[in-house]
Coordinates of C-alpha atoms and ligand atoms in Angstrom, one line a residue:
X26 CA 99.5 10.1 128.6
X27 CA 101.3 8.6 131.6
X28 CA 104.4 9.9 133.2
X29 CA 106.7 7.5 135.1
X30 CA 108.7 9.0 138.0
X31 CA 111.8 7.3 139.4
X32 CA 111.8 8.3 143.1
X33 CA 108.9 9.1 145.4
X34 CA 109.7 12.1 147.6
X35 CA 108.3 15.6 147.6
X36 CA 109.6 16.5 144.2
X37 CA 107.8 13.6 142.6
X38 CA 104.7 14.5 144.7
X39 CA 104.6 18.1 143.3
X40 CA 105.1 16.8 139.8
X41 CA 102.3 14.3 140.3
X42 CA 100.0 17.1 141.6
X43 CA 100.6 19.2 138.5
X44 CA 100.1 16.2 136.2
X45 CA 96.8 15.4 137.9
X46 CA 95.7 19.0 137.3
X47 CA 96.2 18.3 133.6
X48 CA 94.6 14.9 133.7
X49 CA 97.9 13.2 133.1
X50 CA 98.5 10.0 135.0
X51 CA 101.6 9.2 137.0
X52 CA 103.3 6.0 138.1
X53 CA 106.0 6.3 140.7
X54 CA 108.8 3.8 141.3
X55 CA 110.7 3.5 144.6
X56 CA 111.4 0.9 147.3
X57 CA 108.9 2.5 149.6
X58 CA 105.1 2.4 150.1
X59 CA 102.8 5.3 151.1
X60 CA 105.5 7.7 150.0
X61 CA 105.0 11.4 149.5
X62 CA 104.7 10.9 145.7
X63 CA 102.9 7.6 146.0
X64 CA 100.1 9.2 148.0
X65 CA 99.1 11.4 145.0
X66 CA 100.2 9.3 142.0
X67 CA 97.8 7.0 140.2
X68 CA 100.1 4.0 140.7
X69 CA 102.9 3.4 143.3
X70 CA 105.3 0.6 142.3
X71 CA 107.4 -0.7 145.2
X72 CA 110.7 -2.3 144.1
X73 CA 114.4 -1.9 144.5
X74 CA 116.0 0.7 142.1
X75 CA 118.4 -1.9 140.8
X76 CA 115.7 -4.5 140.1
X77 CA 116.0 -4.3 136.3
X78 CA 113.0 -6.6 135.6
X79 CA 110.8 -4.3 137.7
X80 CA 112.3 -1.2 135.9
X81 CA 111.4 -2.7 132.5
X82 CA 107.8 -3.5 133.6
X83 CA 107.5 0.0 135.0
X84 CA 108.8 1.5 131.8
X85 CA 106.3 -0.5 129.7
X86 CA 103.4 1.1 131.7
X87 CA 104.3 4.7 130.9
X88 CA 104.8 7.0 127.9
X89 CA 107.7 9.0 129.3
X90 CA 110.0 8.7 132.3
X91 CA 111.7 11.3 134.6
X92 CA 113.5 11.1 137.9
X93 CA 113.4 13.2 141.0
X94 CA 116.9 12.4 142.3
X95 CA 120.3 12.0 140.7
X96 CA 121.3 8.8 142.5
X97 CA 119.1 6.6 140.5
X98 CA 121.4 3.7 139.4
X99 CA 122.7 4.7 136.0
X100 CA 122.1 1.2 134.7
X101 CA 118.4 1.4 135.7
X102 CA 117.9 4.7 134.0
X103 CA 119.5 3.4 130.8
X104 CA 117.5 0.2 130.8
X105 CA 114.3 2.2 131.3
X106 CA 115.4 4.5 128.4
X107 CA 115.7 1.5 126.1
X108 CA 111.9 0.9 126.6
X109 CA 110.6 4.4 127.1
X110 CA 112.3 7.8 126.7
X111 CA 113.9 9.1 129.9
X112 CA 114.2 12.9 130.3
X113 CA 116.5 14.5 131.1
X114 CA 118.7 12.1 129.1
X115 CA 120.5 9.8 131.6
X116 CA 123.9 11.0 130.4
X117 CA 123.5 13.9 132.7
X118 CA 123.1 11.5 135.6
X119 CA 126.6 10.1 135.1
X120 CA 127.9 13.7 135.5
X121 CA 125.6 15.1 138.2
X122 CA 125.9 12.2 140.6
X123 CA 129.7 12.4 140.9
X124 CA 131.3 15.6 142.1
X125 CA 134.6 15.0 140.3
X126 CA 132.9 14.4 136.9
X127 CA 130.5 17.3 137.6
X128 CA 133.3 19.8 138.2
X129 CA 135.5 18.5 135.4
X130 CA 132.6 18.7 133.0
X131 CA 131.8 22.3 133.9
X132 CA 135.4 23.3 133.8
X133 CA 135.8 21.7 130.3
X134 CA 132.9 23.7 128.9
X135 CA 134.1 27.0 130.4
X136 CA 132.0 27.3 133.6
X137 CA 134.2 28.3 136.5
X138 CA 134.2 26.0 139.5
X139 CA 136.1 26.0 142.8
X140 CA 139.7 24.7 142.6
X141 CA 139.5 21.0 143.3
X142 CA 141.6 17.9 143.7
X143 CA 140.4 14.3 143.4
X144 CA 141.2 12.3 146.6
X145 CA 141.5 8.5 146.7
X146 CA 143.9 8.2 149.6
X147 CA 145.3 10.1 152.6
X148 CA 148.4 10.9 150.4
X149 CA 146.1 12.5 147.8
X150 CA 144.4 14.5 150.5
X151 CA 147.7 15.8 151.9
X152 CA 148.9 16.7 148.4
X153 CA 145.6 18.4 147.7
X154 CA 145.9 20.4 150.9
X155 CA 149.4 21.5 149.8
X156 CA 148.1 22.6 146.5
X157 CA 144.8 24.3 147.6
X158 CA 145.7 25.4 151.1
X159 CA 143.3 25.7 154.0
X160 CA 140.4 26.2 154.6
X161 CA 139.2 23.5 152.3
X162 CA 136.3 21.1 152.2
X163 CA 136.5 17.4 151.6
X164 CA 133.3 15.9 150.0
X165 CA 132.6 12.4 149.1
X166 CA 132.5 12.1 145.3
X167 CA 129.1 10.4 145.4
X168 CA 126.0 10.3 147.5
X169 CA 126.5 13.3 149.6
X170 CA 123.6 15.8 150.0
X171 CA 122.4 18.4 152.4
X172 CA 125.9 18.6 153.9
X173 CA 126.2 14.9 154.5
X174 CA 129.6 13.4 153.5
X175 CA 131.4 16.8 153.9
X176 CA 134.2 17.9 156.3
X177 CA 135.7 21.4 156.4
X178 CA 139.4 21.3 157.0
X179 CA 141.0 24.4 158.6
X180 CA 144.4 22.9 159.5
X181 CA 146.6 20.5 157.6
X182 CA 146.9 18.4 160.8
X183 CA 143.2 17.5 160.4
X184 CA 143.8 15.6 157.2
X185 CA 143.8 12.1 158.7
X186 CA 140.8 12.7 160.9
X187 CA 138.9 14.2 157.9
X188 CA 139.8 11.2 155.7
X189 CA 138.4 8.9 158.4
X190 CA 135.3 10.9 159.0
X191 CA 134.5 10.7 155.3
X192 CA 134.8 6.9 155.5
X193 CA 137.9 6.8 153.3
X194 CA 135.7 7.0 150.2
X195 CA 136.6 8.5 146.8
X196 CA 136.3 12.2 147.4
X197 CA 137.1 15.6 146.1
X198 CA 138.9 18.3 148.0
X199 CA 137.6 21.8 147.2
X200 CA 139.2 25.1 147.9
X201 CA 137.1 27.2 150.3
X202 CA 135.1 29.9 148.6
X203 CA 134.6 33.2 150.4
X204 CA 131.1 33.8 149.1
X205 CA 128.9 36.9 149.4
X206 CA 125.8 34.9 148.6
X207 CA 124.6 31.6 147.1
X208 CA 122.3 31.6 144.1
X209 CA 120.6 29.1 141.9
X210 CA 119.2 29.2 138.4
X211 CA 116.7 26.7 137.0
X212 CA 116.5 26.1 133.3
X213 CA 113.7 24.3 131.3
X214 CA 114.3 23.1 127.8
X215 CA 111.7 21.5 125.5
X216 CA 111.9 19.0 122.7
X217 CA 112.0 21.7 120.1
X218 CA 115.0 23.4 121.8
X219 CA 113.0 26.2 123.4
X220 CA 114.6 27.4 126.7
X221 CA 113.5 29.4 129.6
X222 CA 114.9 30.0 133.1
X223 CA 114.1 31.1 136.6
X224 CA 116.3 33.3 138.7
X225 CA 118.9 33.8 139.9
X226 CA 117.2 32.8 143.2
X227 CA 119.1 33.7 146.4
X228 CA 119.6 30.9 148.8
X229 CA 120.4 30.8 152.5
X230 CA 121.5 27.5 154.0
X231 CA 121.4 26.5 157.7
X232 CA 123.5 23.5 158.7
X233 CA 124.2 22.9 155.0
X234 CA 120.4 22.4 154.3
X235 CA 118.5 25.0 152.2
X236 CA 116.6 27.2 154.6
X237 CA 115.2 30.2 152.7
X238 CA 115.1 31.1 149.0
X239 CA 114.2 34.5 147.7
X240 CA 113.8 36.5 144.5
X241 CA 115.1 38.9 143.3
X242 CA 118.6 37.6 144.2
X243 CA 120.2 41.0 144.5
X244 CA 123.1 40.2 142.0
X245 CA 124.1 42.5 139.1
X246 CA 122.9 41.7 135.6
X247 CA 126.4 40.5 134.5
X248 CA 126.3 37.7 137.2
X249 CA 122.7 36.9 136.4
X250 CA 123.4 36.6 132.7
X251 CA 126.4 34.4 133.3
X252 CA 124.5 32.1 135.6
X253 CA 121.6 31.8 133.1
X254 CA 124.0 31.2 130.2
X255 CA 125.8 28.4 132.2
X256 CA 122.5 26.6 132.6
X257 CA 121.6 27.1 129.0
X258 CA 125.0 25.9 127.8
X259 CA 124.8 22.6 129.9
X260 CA 121.3 21.9 128.6
X261 CA 122.2 22.6 125.0
X262 CA 125.6 20.8 125.0
X263 CA 124.0 17.6 126.4
X264 CA 120.7 18.2 124.4
X265 CA 118.7 17.8 127.7
X266 CA 115.0 18.0 127.7
X267 CA 113.3 18.8 131.1
X268 CA 114.5 20.8 134.0
X269 CA 117.9 21.3 135.6
X270 CA 119.2 23.6 138.4
X271 CA 122.7 24.9 138.9
X272 CA 123.8 26.2 142.3
X273 CA 126.5 28.9 142.4
X274 CA 128.5 30.9 144.8
X275 CA 128.9 34.7 144.1
X276 CA 132.3 35.4 145.7
X277 CA 133.1 38.5 147.8
X278 CA 135.2 39.8 144.9
X279 CA 132.3 39.4 142.4
X280 CA 133.0 36.2 140.6
X281 CA 130.5 33.4 139.8
X282 CA 131.5 29.9 140.8
X283 CA 129.3 26.9 139.9
X284 CA 128.9 24.3 142.7
X285 CA 126.4 21.7 141.8
X286 CA 124.1 20.6 139.0
X287 CA 120.8 19.0 139.8
X288 CA 119.1 17.5 136.8
X289 CA 115.6 17.8 138.3
X290 CA 113.3 20.2 140.1
X291 CA 115.1 21.9 143.0
X292 CA 114.2 22.9 146.5
X293 CA 115.0 26.5 145.6
X294 CA 112.5 26.4 142.8
X295 CA 109.5 25.6 145.0
X296 CA 108.8 29.3 145.1
X297 CA 107.9 29.1 141.4
X298 CA 104.6 27.4 142.3
X299 CA 103.0 30.6 143.6
X300 CA 105.6 33.0 142.3
X301 CA 105.6 32.4 138.6
X302 CA 103.2 32.0 135.7
X303 CA 104.4 28.5 135.2
X304 CA 105.9 26.4 138.1
X305 CA 109.1 24.4 137.9
X306 CA 106.9 21.2 138.1
X307 CA 104.7 22.3 135.3
X308 CA 107.8 23.0 133.2
X309 CA 109.1 19.6 134.0
X310 CA 105.8 18.0 132.9
X311 CA 105.4 20.2 129.8
X312 CA 108.9 19.6 128.5
X313 CA 109.0 15.8 129.0
X314 CA 105.7 15.2 127.4
X315 CA 106.6 17.3 124.4
X316 CA 104.8 20.6 125.1
X317 CA 106.7 23.9 124.7
X318 CA 108.2 25.5 127.8
X319 CA 105.7 27.7 129.7
X320 CA 106.0 31.4 130.7
X321 CA 108.4 31.7 133.5
X322 CA 107.7 35.3 134.4
X323 CA 107.4 36.2 138.1
X324 CA 103.9 37.2 139.1
X325 CA 105.0 39.8 141.6
X326 CA 108.4 41.6 142.1
X327 CA 109.4 39.4 145.1
X328 CA 108.8 35.9 146.3
X329 CA 110.2 33.7 149.1
X330 CA 110.2 30.2 150.3
X331 CA 111.0 28.9 153.8
X332 CA 111.6 25.2 154.3
X333 CA 109.9 23.4 157.2
X334 CA 112.2 20.8 158.7
X335 CA 111.3 18.2 161.3
X336 CA 113.3 20.2 163.8
X337 CA 110.7 22.9 164.0
X338 CA 107.8 20.6 164.7
X339 CA 106.5 20.9 168.3
X340 CA 107.7 17.9 170.2
X341 CA 104.3 17.0 171.7
X342 CA 102.7 17.3 168.2
X343 CA 104.9 14.9 166.3
X344 CA 101.9 12.9 165.3
X345 CA 99.3 15.4 164.6
X346 CA 101.7 18.2 163.4
X347 CA 101.6 21.9 164.2
X348 CA 98.5 23.9 164.8
X349 CA 98.2 25.3 161.3
X350 CA 95.1 27.4 162.1
X351 CA 97.2 29.6 164.4
X352 CA 100.4 29.4 162.4
X353 CA 98.7 30.5 159.2
X354 CA 96.4 33.1 160.7
X355 CA 97.5 35.4 157.9
X356 CA 96.1 33.9 154.7
X357 CA 98.8 35.3 152.4
X358 CA 101.4 32.7 153.4
X359 CA 100.9 29.4 151.5
X360 CA 101.6 26.0 153.0
X361 CA 102.8 22.9 151.3
X362 CA 103.1 19.6 153.3
X363 CA 104.8 16.5 151.9
X364 CA 102.8 13.8 153.6
X365 CA 105.7 12.5 155.8
X366 CA 104.2 11.2 159.0
X367 CA 107.4 11.2 161.1
X368 CA 109.1 14.5 161.8
X369 CA 112.9 13.9 162.2
X370 CA 115.6 16.6 162.6
X371 CA 116.8 17.7 159.2
X372 CA 113.9 16.0 157.4
X373 CA 112.1 18.3 154.9
X374 CA 108.4 18.1 156.0
X375 CA 107.1 21.0 153.8
X376 CA 107.6 24.6 152.9
X377 CA 106.0 28.0 153.1
X378 CA 105.7 30.5 150.2
X379 CA 104.9 34.2 150.1
X380 CA 104.7 36.6 147.1
X381 CA 104.9 40.3 147.6
X382 CA 106.4 43.6 146.4
X383 CA 109.3 43.8 148.7
X384 CA 111.9 41.1 149.3
X385 CA 112.8 42.0 152.9
X386 CA 109.1 42.2 153.9
X387 CA 108.5 38.8 152.3
X388 CA 111.5 37.3 154.1
X389 CA 110.5 38.8 157.5
X390 CA 106.9 37.6 157.3
X391 CA 108.0 34.1 156.2
X392 CA 110.4 33.8 159.1
X393 CA 107.9 35.2 161.6
X394 CA 105.3 32.6 160.4
X395 CA 107.7 29.8 160.7
X396 CA 108.7 30.8 164.2
X397 CA 105.1 30.4 165.3
X398 CA 105.2 26.7 164.4
X399 CA 107.1 25.7 167.5
X400 CA 105.5 28.3 169.7
X401 CA 101.8 27.6 168.7
X402 CA 101.9 24.0 167.8
Ligands
AMP30 P1 127.0 21.2 148.6 O1 126.7 19.9 149.2 O2 128.2 21.1 147.7 O3 125.9 21.9 148.0 O4 127.5 22.1 149.9 C1 126.5 22.5 150.9 C2 126.8 23.9 151.4 O5 128.1 23.9 152.0 C3 126.9 24.9 150.3 O6 125.6 25.3 150.0 C4 127.7 26.0 150.9 O7 127.0 26.7 151.8 C5 128.8 25.2 151.7 N1 130.0 24.9 150.8 C6 130.1 23.8 150.0 N2 131.3 23.9 149.3 C7 131.9 25.0 149.7 C8 133.1 25.7 149.3 N3 134.0 25.1 148.4 N4 133.4 26.8 149.9 C9 132.5 27.4 150.8 N5 131.4 26.9 151.2 C10 131.0 25.7 150.7

């Protein structure tokens, strides 16, 4: 059995690691070389994502294909799917890669989303601001991630500046959501229709980038049930096999608002590696190769994950990295590094995970451990 992976970042790397554990081979496809996933895969194919000949050759080498990011060109995913099954089905890519289609789709199937207004011109933006009021946030319809391609608008007079900042690209204006917390739910669905889920997971962002994820999320069972049902509904309606994640806001007045769908493993699900009987990456592997979903029960009552960004690398240690011996003097905190040689601000270099009985204690220990990276490195 050989799994093909479109994309070669840390998500592909962790899938390749789990595949190797099960003696399943992986072939990764991306324009890069010596990539995080390529370092642990059996074969690393280096070609442009829109090189359809290379895509066909790659598809012929493997038994099933998945992807680790939603910006894979749709045509490439469809061409690959003609040769070898691609999971989740590429129809979700068309939805998940475009914020307008994503929100419209969720709204159509009854999942509440933030009020939104498609924007293709400054006039559209002004009209949208009249309808939705301020504050609001303007986001490029495609290719924004980790807060890139987003501008918060707090005054109508900022419209022109915001439209220029976003590069005058097709965008969506969203009403500002006063949220109490952000949560995510991951769902795994197998080829027999079996479904299981993780979460809700509570997520804290810093500078629009995921910072810390924790379980339990501290939301009531009504919110948790609704969030899980939303994920199940999307997977069933689109007959998706594999793994997806939906990120939600829980508003200060107790409503659940869906923000984004990721049809792949998610950064907030990294805590499932140590925290659950089956990790999100094993679920991805199991479901796409035709195995039933695995047991997604948490191993202990609490678990947390803290991202390690390039920002926290000690300056003088950019090449050799932090002094892990001192940072990890307490052996309960687990380290994952992604094999990226250059530490840039905002770049995800790795993460820390800790399981325990108490969420607050887990969070405090993770943050204290992370703080030592800069100090001790
Ligand atoms: P996104 O790229 O849509 O995931 O947005 C990144 C982060 O910006 C989210 O995780 C929120 O913290 C914040 N954000 C995005 N959209 C909104 C909104 N409509 N209202 C309030 N905060 C938002």
